[in-house]
Amino acid sequence: MELETINFKIDKNIAFIELNRPKYYNSLNQTMAEDLFKVSLECDDNPNIRSVVMSGSGEDAFCAGGDVNSFYKYGEKTSSHLKEVTTILHGAISRLSRMNAPLIVAVNGVAAGAGFSFVGFADMAIASSNATFVSAYSKIGLTPDGSSTYFLPRIIGARRYTELVLTNRVLSANEALDWGLINKVVDFKDLKDEAYNLAKKLAEGPSLAFGKLKNLVHNSFSDSLEGQMEYEARMIAESAKTKDGMNGIEAFVNKQPVSFKGQ
């Protein structure tokens, strides 16, 4: 897989996605959107990938949002260009948010614009103590993208989300933790190890059940109580048919340790 703006590797059952444009604070241009789409297909389709970690290169930024300078070069065609970029980006996000493997975002610095959105669609988010979070879109007269308006209001509430977009208030890592935007704050030097240890633990879990859980959570945003419970009944029944489900039940009954294989 040829990638220009992302460092990607698979170590055992863990995939690592590192946004790699440090000179530009890992801002997103069309090439990065295309690279992210390629990576999302691999993470979604490769059954050997059982957890994923996304981070940014360098010490200053996770992702500073869209590369506005690259957009500006298109002049009157900027609107069409943004439509193309967001279509590609949103394809990647759809796959990353719905794949079986849990996605952990390790926020190593500024998370602005699209970077702020990435925190929303992750399954879990860990931030270094120097990380900051800001919407930034309205600073340049634009509206959010990258799933921002879908996930973030559900995570932190519509009032708080709207405030962040309207005012461009910057949240510190501790404020983001207090708001429920992220799961944990650690020292910068510990961030990679913390993300890796969590990813390793999740990679040892029942990947197919994790994927069903993610779909259940997505579905709960729009379904009725009865509809959601029917979906729960179907998903738990399907989980019981998997090797992991059968082995898990047998191990519990016989008081034995279980080893999940993602099958």
GROMACS .gro file of C-alpha atoms in nm:
model
  263
    1MET     CA    1   0.000   0.000   0.000
    2GLU     CA    2   0.153   0.331  -0.113
    3LEU     CA    3   0.085   0.616   0.129
    4GLU     CA    4   0.223   0.970   0.122
    5THR     CA    5   0.079   1.131   0.435
    6ILE     CA    6   0.020   0.843   0.677
    7ASN     CA    7   0.252   0.600   0.850
    8PHE     CA    8   0.072   0.268   0.869
    9LYS     CA    9   0.184  -0.061   1.018
   10ILE     CA   10   0.036  -0.377   1.162
   11ASP     CA   11   0.205  -0.527   1.466
   12LYS     CA   12   0.056  -0.867   1.544
   13ASN     CA   13  -0.318  -0.786   1.568
   14ILE     CA   14  -0.290  -0.410   1.616
   15ALA     CA   15  -0.290  -0.154   1.334
   16PHE     CA   16  -0.125   0.183   1.385
   17ILE     CA   17  -0.234   0.488   1.186
   18GLU     CA   18  -0.007   0.790   1.227
   19LEU     CA   19  -0.106   1.111   1.051
   20ASN     CA   20   0.226   1.226   0.910
   21ARG     CA   21   0.243   1.586   0.794
   22PRO     CA   22   0.420   1.735   1.098
   23LYS     CA   23   0.542   2.039   0.905
   24TYR     CA   24   0.174   2.127   0.853
   25TYR     CA   25   0.059   2.013   1.198
   26ASN     CA   26  -0.081   1.695   1.039
   27SER     CA   27  -0.352   1.898   0.866
   28LEU     CA   28  -0.573   1.714   0.621
   29ASN     CA   29  -0.549   1.768   0.246
   30GLN     CA   30  -0.689   1.557  -0.037
   31THR     CA   31  -0.392   1.321  -0.034
   32MET     CA   32  -0.437   1.250   0.336
   33ALA     CA   33  -0.808   1.187   0.283
   34GLU     CA   34  -0.722   0.940   0.007
   35ASP     CA   35  -0.456   0.772   0.221
   36LEU     CA   36  -0.696   0.746   0.513
   37PHE     CA   37  -0.954   0.584   0.285
   38LYS     CA   38  -0.701   0.321   0.172
   39VAL     CA   39  -0.609   0.249   0.532
   40SER     CA   40  -0.973   0.230   0.640
   41LEU     CA   41  -1.040  -0.043   0.382
   42GLU     CA   42  -0.752  -0.250   0.516
   43CYS     CA   43  -0.863  -0.207   0.876
   44ASP     CA   44  -1.222  -0.295   0.786
   45ASP     CA   45  -1.144  -0.596   0.565
   46ASN     CA   46  -0.844  -0.757   0.735
   47PRO     CA   47  -0.971  -1.001   1.001
   48ASN     CA   48  -0.625  -1.014   1.157
   49ILE     CA   49  -0.657  -0.649   1.264
   50ARG     CA   50  -0.837  -0.659   1.597
   51SER     CA   51  -0.772  -0.310   1.730
   52VAL     CA   52  -0.652   0.017   1.578
   53VAL     CA   53  -0.462   0.314   1.720
   54MET     CA   54  -0.468   0.654   1.547
   55SER     CA   55  -0.224   0.928   1.642
   56GLY     CA   56  -0.034   1.221   1.493
   57SER     CA   57   0.337   1.254   1.429
   58GLY     CA   58   0.543   1.506   1.621
   59GLU     CA   59   0.487   1.668   1.958
   60ASP     CA   60   0.265   1.964   1.869
   61ALA     CA   61  -0.040   1.840   1.685
   62PHE     CA   62  -0.266   1.540   1.649
   63CYS     CA   63  -0.442   1.702   1.353
   64ALA     CA   64  -0.487   2.076   1.306
   65GLY     CA   65  -0.787   2.033   1.079
   66GLY     CA   66  -0.813   2.090   0.706
   67ASP     CA   67  -0.517   2.225   0.513
   68VAL     CA   68  -0.673   2.561   0.432
   69ASN     CA   69  -0.377   2.667   0.215
   70SER     CA   70  -0.433   2.368  -0.012
   71PHE     CA   71  -0.803   2.454  -0.037
   72TYR     CA   72  -0.729   2.818  -0.120
   73LYS     CA   73  -0.532   2.722  -0.431
   74TYR     CA   74  -0.851   2.605  -0.598
   75GLY     CA   75  -1.000   2.955  -0.605
   76GLU     CA   76  -1.353   2.949  -0.745
   77LYS     CA   77  -1.336   2.569  -0.755
   78THR     CA   78  -1.286   2.546  -0.378
   79SER     CA   79  -1.645   2.437  -0.325
   80SER     CA   80  -1.613   2.144  -0.567
   81HIS     CA   81  -1.275   2.052  -0.423
   82LEU     CA   82  -1.413   2.043  -0.067
   83LYS     CA   83  -1.702   1.828  -0.183
   84GLU     CA   84  -1.454   1.580  -0.328
   85VAL     CA   85  -1.229   1.578  -0.022
   86THR     CA   86  -1.514   1.535   0.225
   87THR     CA   87  -1.670   1.256   0.020
   88ILE     CA   88  -1.344   1.061   0.036
   89LEU     CA   89  -1.289   1.144   0.403
   90HIS     CA   90  -1.641   1.048   0.500
   91GLY     CA   91  -1.602   0.714   0.324
   92ALA     CA   92  -1.299   0.648   0.542
   93ILE     CA   93  -1.476   0.754   0.860
   94SER     CA   94  -1.775   0.535   0.786
   95ARG     CA   95  -1.553   0.229   0.760
   96LEU     CA   96  -1.337   0.312   1.060
   97SER     CA   97  -1.640   0.376   1.280
   98ARG     CA   98  -1.820   0.057   1.174
   99MET     CA   99  -1.533  -0.192   1.151
  100ASN     CA  100  -1.516  -0.473   1.405
  101ALA     CA  101  -1.183  -0.357   1.549
  102PRO     CA  102  -1.213  -0.092   1.822
  103LEU     CA  103  -1.051   0.239   1.729
  104ILE     CA  104  -0.845   0.424   1.989
  105VAL     CA  105  -0.741   0.781   1.918
  106ALA     CA  106  -0.427   0.898   2.098
  107VAL     CA  107  -0.439   1.279   2.092
  108ASN     CA  108  -0.080   1.401   2.118
  109GLY     CA  109  -0.139   1.775   2.072
  110VAL     CA  110  -0.380   2.010   1.900
  111ALA     CA  111  -0.704   1.852   1.776
  112ALA     CA  112  -0.875   2.117   1.566
  113GLY     CA  113  -1.136   2.106   1.291
  114ALA     CA  114  -1.121   1.762   1.131
  115GLY     CA  115  -0.889   1.652   1.412
  116PHE     CA  116  -1.161   1.744   1.659
  117SER     CA  117  -1.404   1.538   1.452
  118PHE     CA  118  -1.171   1.237   1.460
  119VAL     CA  119  -1.194   1.231   1.838
  120GLY     CA  120  -1.571   1.198   1.804
  121PHE     CA  121  -1.590   0.895   1.579
  122ALA     CA  122  -1.328   0.697   1.773
  123ASP     CA  123  -1.448   0.428   2.011
  124MET     CA  124  -1.212   0.549   2.284
  125ALA     CA  125  -0.990   0.855   2.314
  126ILE     CA  126  -0.680   0.914   2.525
  127ALA     CA  127  -0.507   1.252   2.534
  128SER     CA  128  -0.172   1.380   2.651
  129SER     CA  129  -0.187   1.656   2.909
  130ASN     CA  130  -0.070   1.912   2.649
  131ALA     CA  131  -0.357   1.834   2.409
  132THR     CA  132  -0.617   2.095   2.321
  133PHE     CA  133  -0.949   2.068   2.141
  134VAL     CA  134  -1.118   2.331   1.925
  135SER     CA  135  -1.379   2.329   1.650
  136ALA     CA  136  -1.220   2.614   1.448
  137TYR     CA  137  -1.455   2.587   1.149
  138SER     CA  138  -1.646   2.913   1.204
  139LYS     CA  139  -1.317   3.103   1.227
  140ILE     CA  140  -1.299   3.079   0.849
  141GLY     CA  141  -1.671   3.093   0.783
  142LEU     CA  142  -1.724   2.721   0.729
  143THR     CA  143  -1.935   2.449   0.890
  144PRO     CA  144  -1.811   2.124   1.048
  145ASP     CA  145  -1.746   1.800   0.863
  146GLY     CA  146  -1.587   1.463   0.935
  147SER     CA  147  -1.887   1.334   1.135
  148SER     CA  148  -1.851   1.619   1.386
  149THR     CA  149  -2.220   1.709   1.397
  150TYR     CA  150  -2.321   1.344   1.433
  151PHE     CA  151  -2.100   1.206   1.708
  152LEU     CA  152  -1.993   1.504   1.916
  153PRO     CA  153  -2.339   1.636   2.017
  154ARG     CA  154  -2.420   1.285   2.135
  155ILE     CA  155  -2.100   1.263   2.336
  156ILE     CA  156  -2.091   1.605   2.504
  157GLY     CA  157  -2.447   1.729   2.447
  158ALA     CA  158  -2.596   1.963   2.189
  159ARG     CA  159  -2.560   2.276   2.404
  160ARG     CA  160  -2.192   2.231   2.469
  161TYR     CA  161  -2.118   2.126   2.114
  162THR     CA  162  -2.298   2.427   1.969
  163GLU     CA  163  -2.110   2.653   2.207
  164LEU     CA  164  -1.777   2.514   2.089
  165VAL     CA  165  -1.863   2.564   1.722
  166LEU     CA  166  -2.009   2.913   1.767
  167THR     CA  167  -1.737   3.051   1.994
  168ASN     CA  168  -1.432   2.838   1.902
  169ARG     CA  169  -1.365   2.789   2.270
  170VAL     CA  170  -1.048   2.587   2.327
  171LEU     CA  171  -1.078   2.296   2.568
  172SER     CA  172  -0.778   2.174   2.764
  173ALA     CA  173  -0.722   1.802   2.803
  174ASN     CA  174  -0.864   1.808   3.156
  175GLU     CA  175  -1.171   2.003   3.043
  176ALA     CA  176  -1.224   1.753   2.761
  177LEU     CA  177  -1.205   1.473   3.016
  178ASP     CA  178  -1.454   1.650   3.244
  179TRP     CA  179  -1.694   1.694   2.951
  180GLY     CA  180  -1.673   1.327   2.856
  181LEU     CA  181  -1.508   1.400   2.522
  182ILE     CA  182  -1.211   1.175   2.605
  183ASN     CA  183  -1.160   0.877   2.834
  184LYS     CA  184  -0.827   0.953   2.996
  185VAL     CA  185  -0.545   1.209   3.025
  186VAL     CA  186  -0.183   1.099   3.058
  187ASP     CA  187   0.160   1.260   3.038
  188PHE     CA  188   0.288   1.303   2.684
  189LYS     CA  189   0.572   1.056   2.745
  190ASP     CA  190   0.322   0.788   2.848
  191LEU     CA  191   0.068   0.838   2.568
  192LYS     CA  192   0.199   0.579   2.320
  193ASP     CA  193   0.240   0.313   2.586
  194GLU     CA  194  -0.106   0.382   2.727
  195ALA     CA  195  -0.265   0.356   2.383
  196TYR     CA  196  -0.070   0.042   2.299
  197ASN     CA  197  -0.160  -0.134   2.623
  198LEU     CA  198  -0.529  -0.058   2.573
  199ALA     CA  199  -0.514  -0.169   2.209
  200LYS     CA  200  -0.341  -0.493   2.309
  201LYS     CA  201  -0.609  -0.567   2.566
  202LEU     CA  202  -0.889  -0.499   2.316
  203ALA     CA  203  -0.716  -0.704   2.045
  204GLU     CA  204  -0.746  -1.004   2.276
  205GLY     CA  205  -1.123  -0.959   2.300
  206PRO     CA  206  -1.414  -1.096   2.092
  207SER     CA  207  -1.376  -0.880   1.779
  208LEU     CA  208  -1.702  -0.987   1.616
  209ALA     CA  209  -1.896  -0.903   1.930
  210PHE     CA  210  -1.717  -0.567   1.946
  211GLY     CA  211  -1.830  -0.492   1.591
  212LYS     CA  212  -2.189  -0.577   1.678
  213LEU     CA  213  -2.167  -0.358   1.988
  214LYS     CA  214  -2.053  -0.062   1.777
  215ASN     CA  215  -2.347  -0.110   1.542
  216LEU     CA  216  -2.585  -0.137   1.835
  217VAL     CA  217  -2.461   0.194   1.973
  218HIS     CA  218  -2.494   0.363   1.632
  219ASN     CA  219  -2.844   0.226   1.588
  220SER     CA  220  -2.958   0.343   1.932
  221PHE     CA  221  -2.937   0.706   1.819
  222SER     CA  222  -3.233   0.667   1.587
  223ASP     CA  223  -3.432   0.359   1.687
  224SER     CA  224  -3.723   0.320   1.927
  225LEU     CA  225  -3.690   0.128   2.254
  226GLU     CA  226  -3.868  -0.175   2.110
  227GLY     CA  227  -3.672  -0.159   1.785
  228GLN     CA  228  -3.343  -0.135   1.971
  229MET     CA  229  -3.429  -0.429   2.198
  230GLU     CA  230  -3.515  -0.639   1.892
  231TYR     CA  231  -3.177  -0.549   1.744
  232GLU     CA  232  -3.012  -0.643   2.075
  233ALA     CA  233  -3.189  -0.981   2.069
  234ARG     CA  234  -3.065  -1.048   1.717
  235MET     CA  235  -2.708  -0.942   1.790
  236ILE     CA  236  -2.670  -1.148   2.108
  237ALA     CA  237  -2.818  -1.450   1.929
  238GLU     CA  238  -2.575  -1.405   1.640
  239SER     CA  239  -2.287  -1.361   1.884
  240ALA     CA  240  -2.375  -1.691   2.047
  241LYS     CA  241  -2.326  -1.864   1.710
  242THR     CA  242  -1.966  -1.747   1.674
  243LYS     CA  243  -1.671  -1.957   1.791
  244ASP     CA  244  -1.580  -1.682   2.038
  245GLY     CA  245  -1.932  -1.680   2.178
  246MET     CA  246  -1.950  -2.057   2.215
  247ASN     CA  247  -1.600  -2.076   2.364
  248GLY     CA  248  -1.676  -1.792   2.602
  249ILE     CA  249  -1.990  -1.957   2.736
  250GLU     CA  250  -1.817  -2.294   2.771
  251ALA     CA  251  -1.517  -2.139   2.950
  252PHE     CA  252  -1.745  -1.955   3.192
  253VAL     CA  253  -1.945  -2.266   3.278
  254ASN     CA  254  -1.631  -2.474   3.328
  255LYS     CA  255  -1.451  -2.193   3.513
  256GLN     CA  256  -1.167  -2.195   3.262
  257PRO     CA  257  -0.978  -1.907   3.096
  258VAL     CA  258  -1.093  -1.817   2.747
  259SER     CA  259  -0.888  -1.717   2.446
  260PHE     CA  260  -1.083  -1.519   2.186
  261LYS     CA  261  -0.976  -1.553   1.822
  262GLY     CA  262  -1.202  -1.301   1.654
  263GLN     CA  263  -1.403  -1.583   1.493
   0.00000   0.00000   0.00000
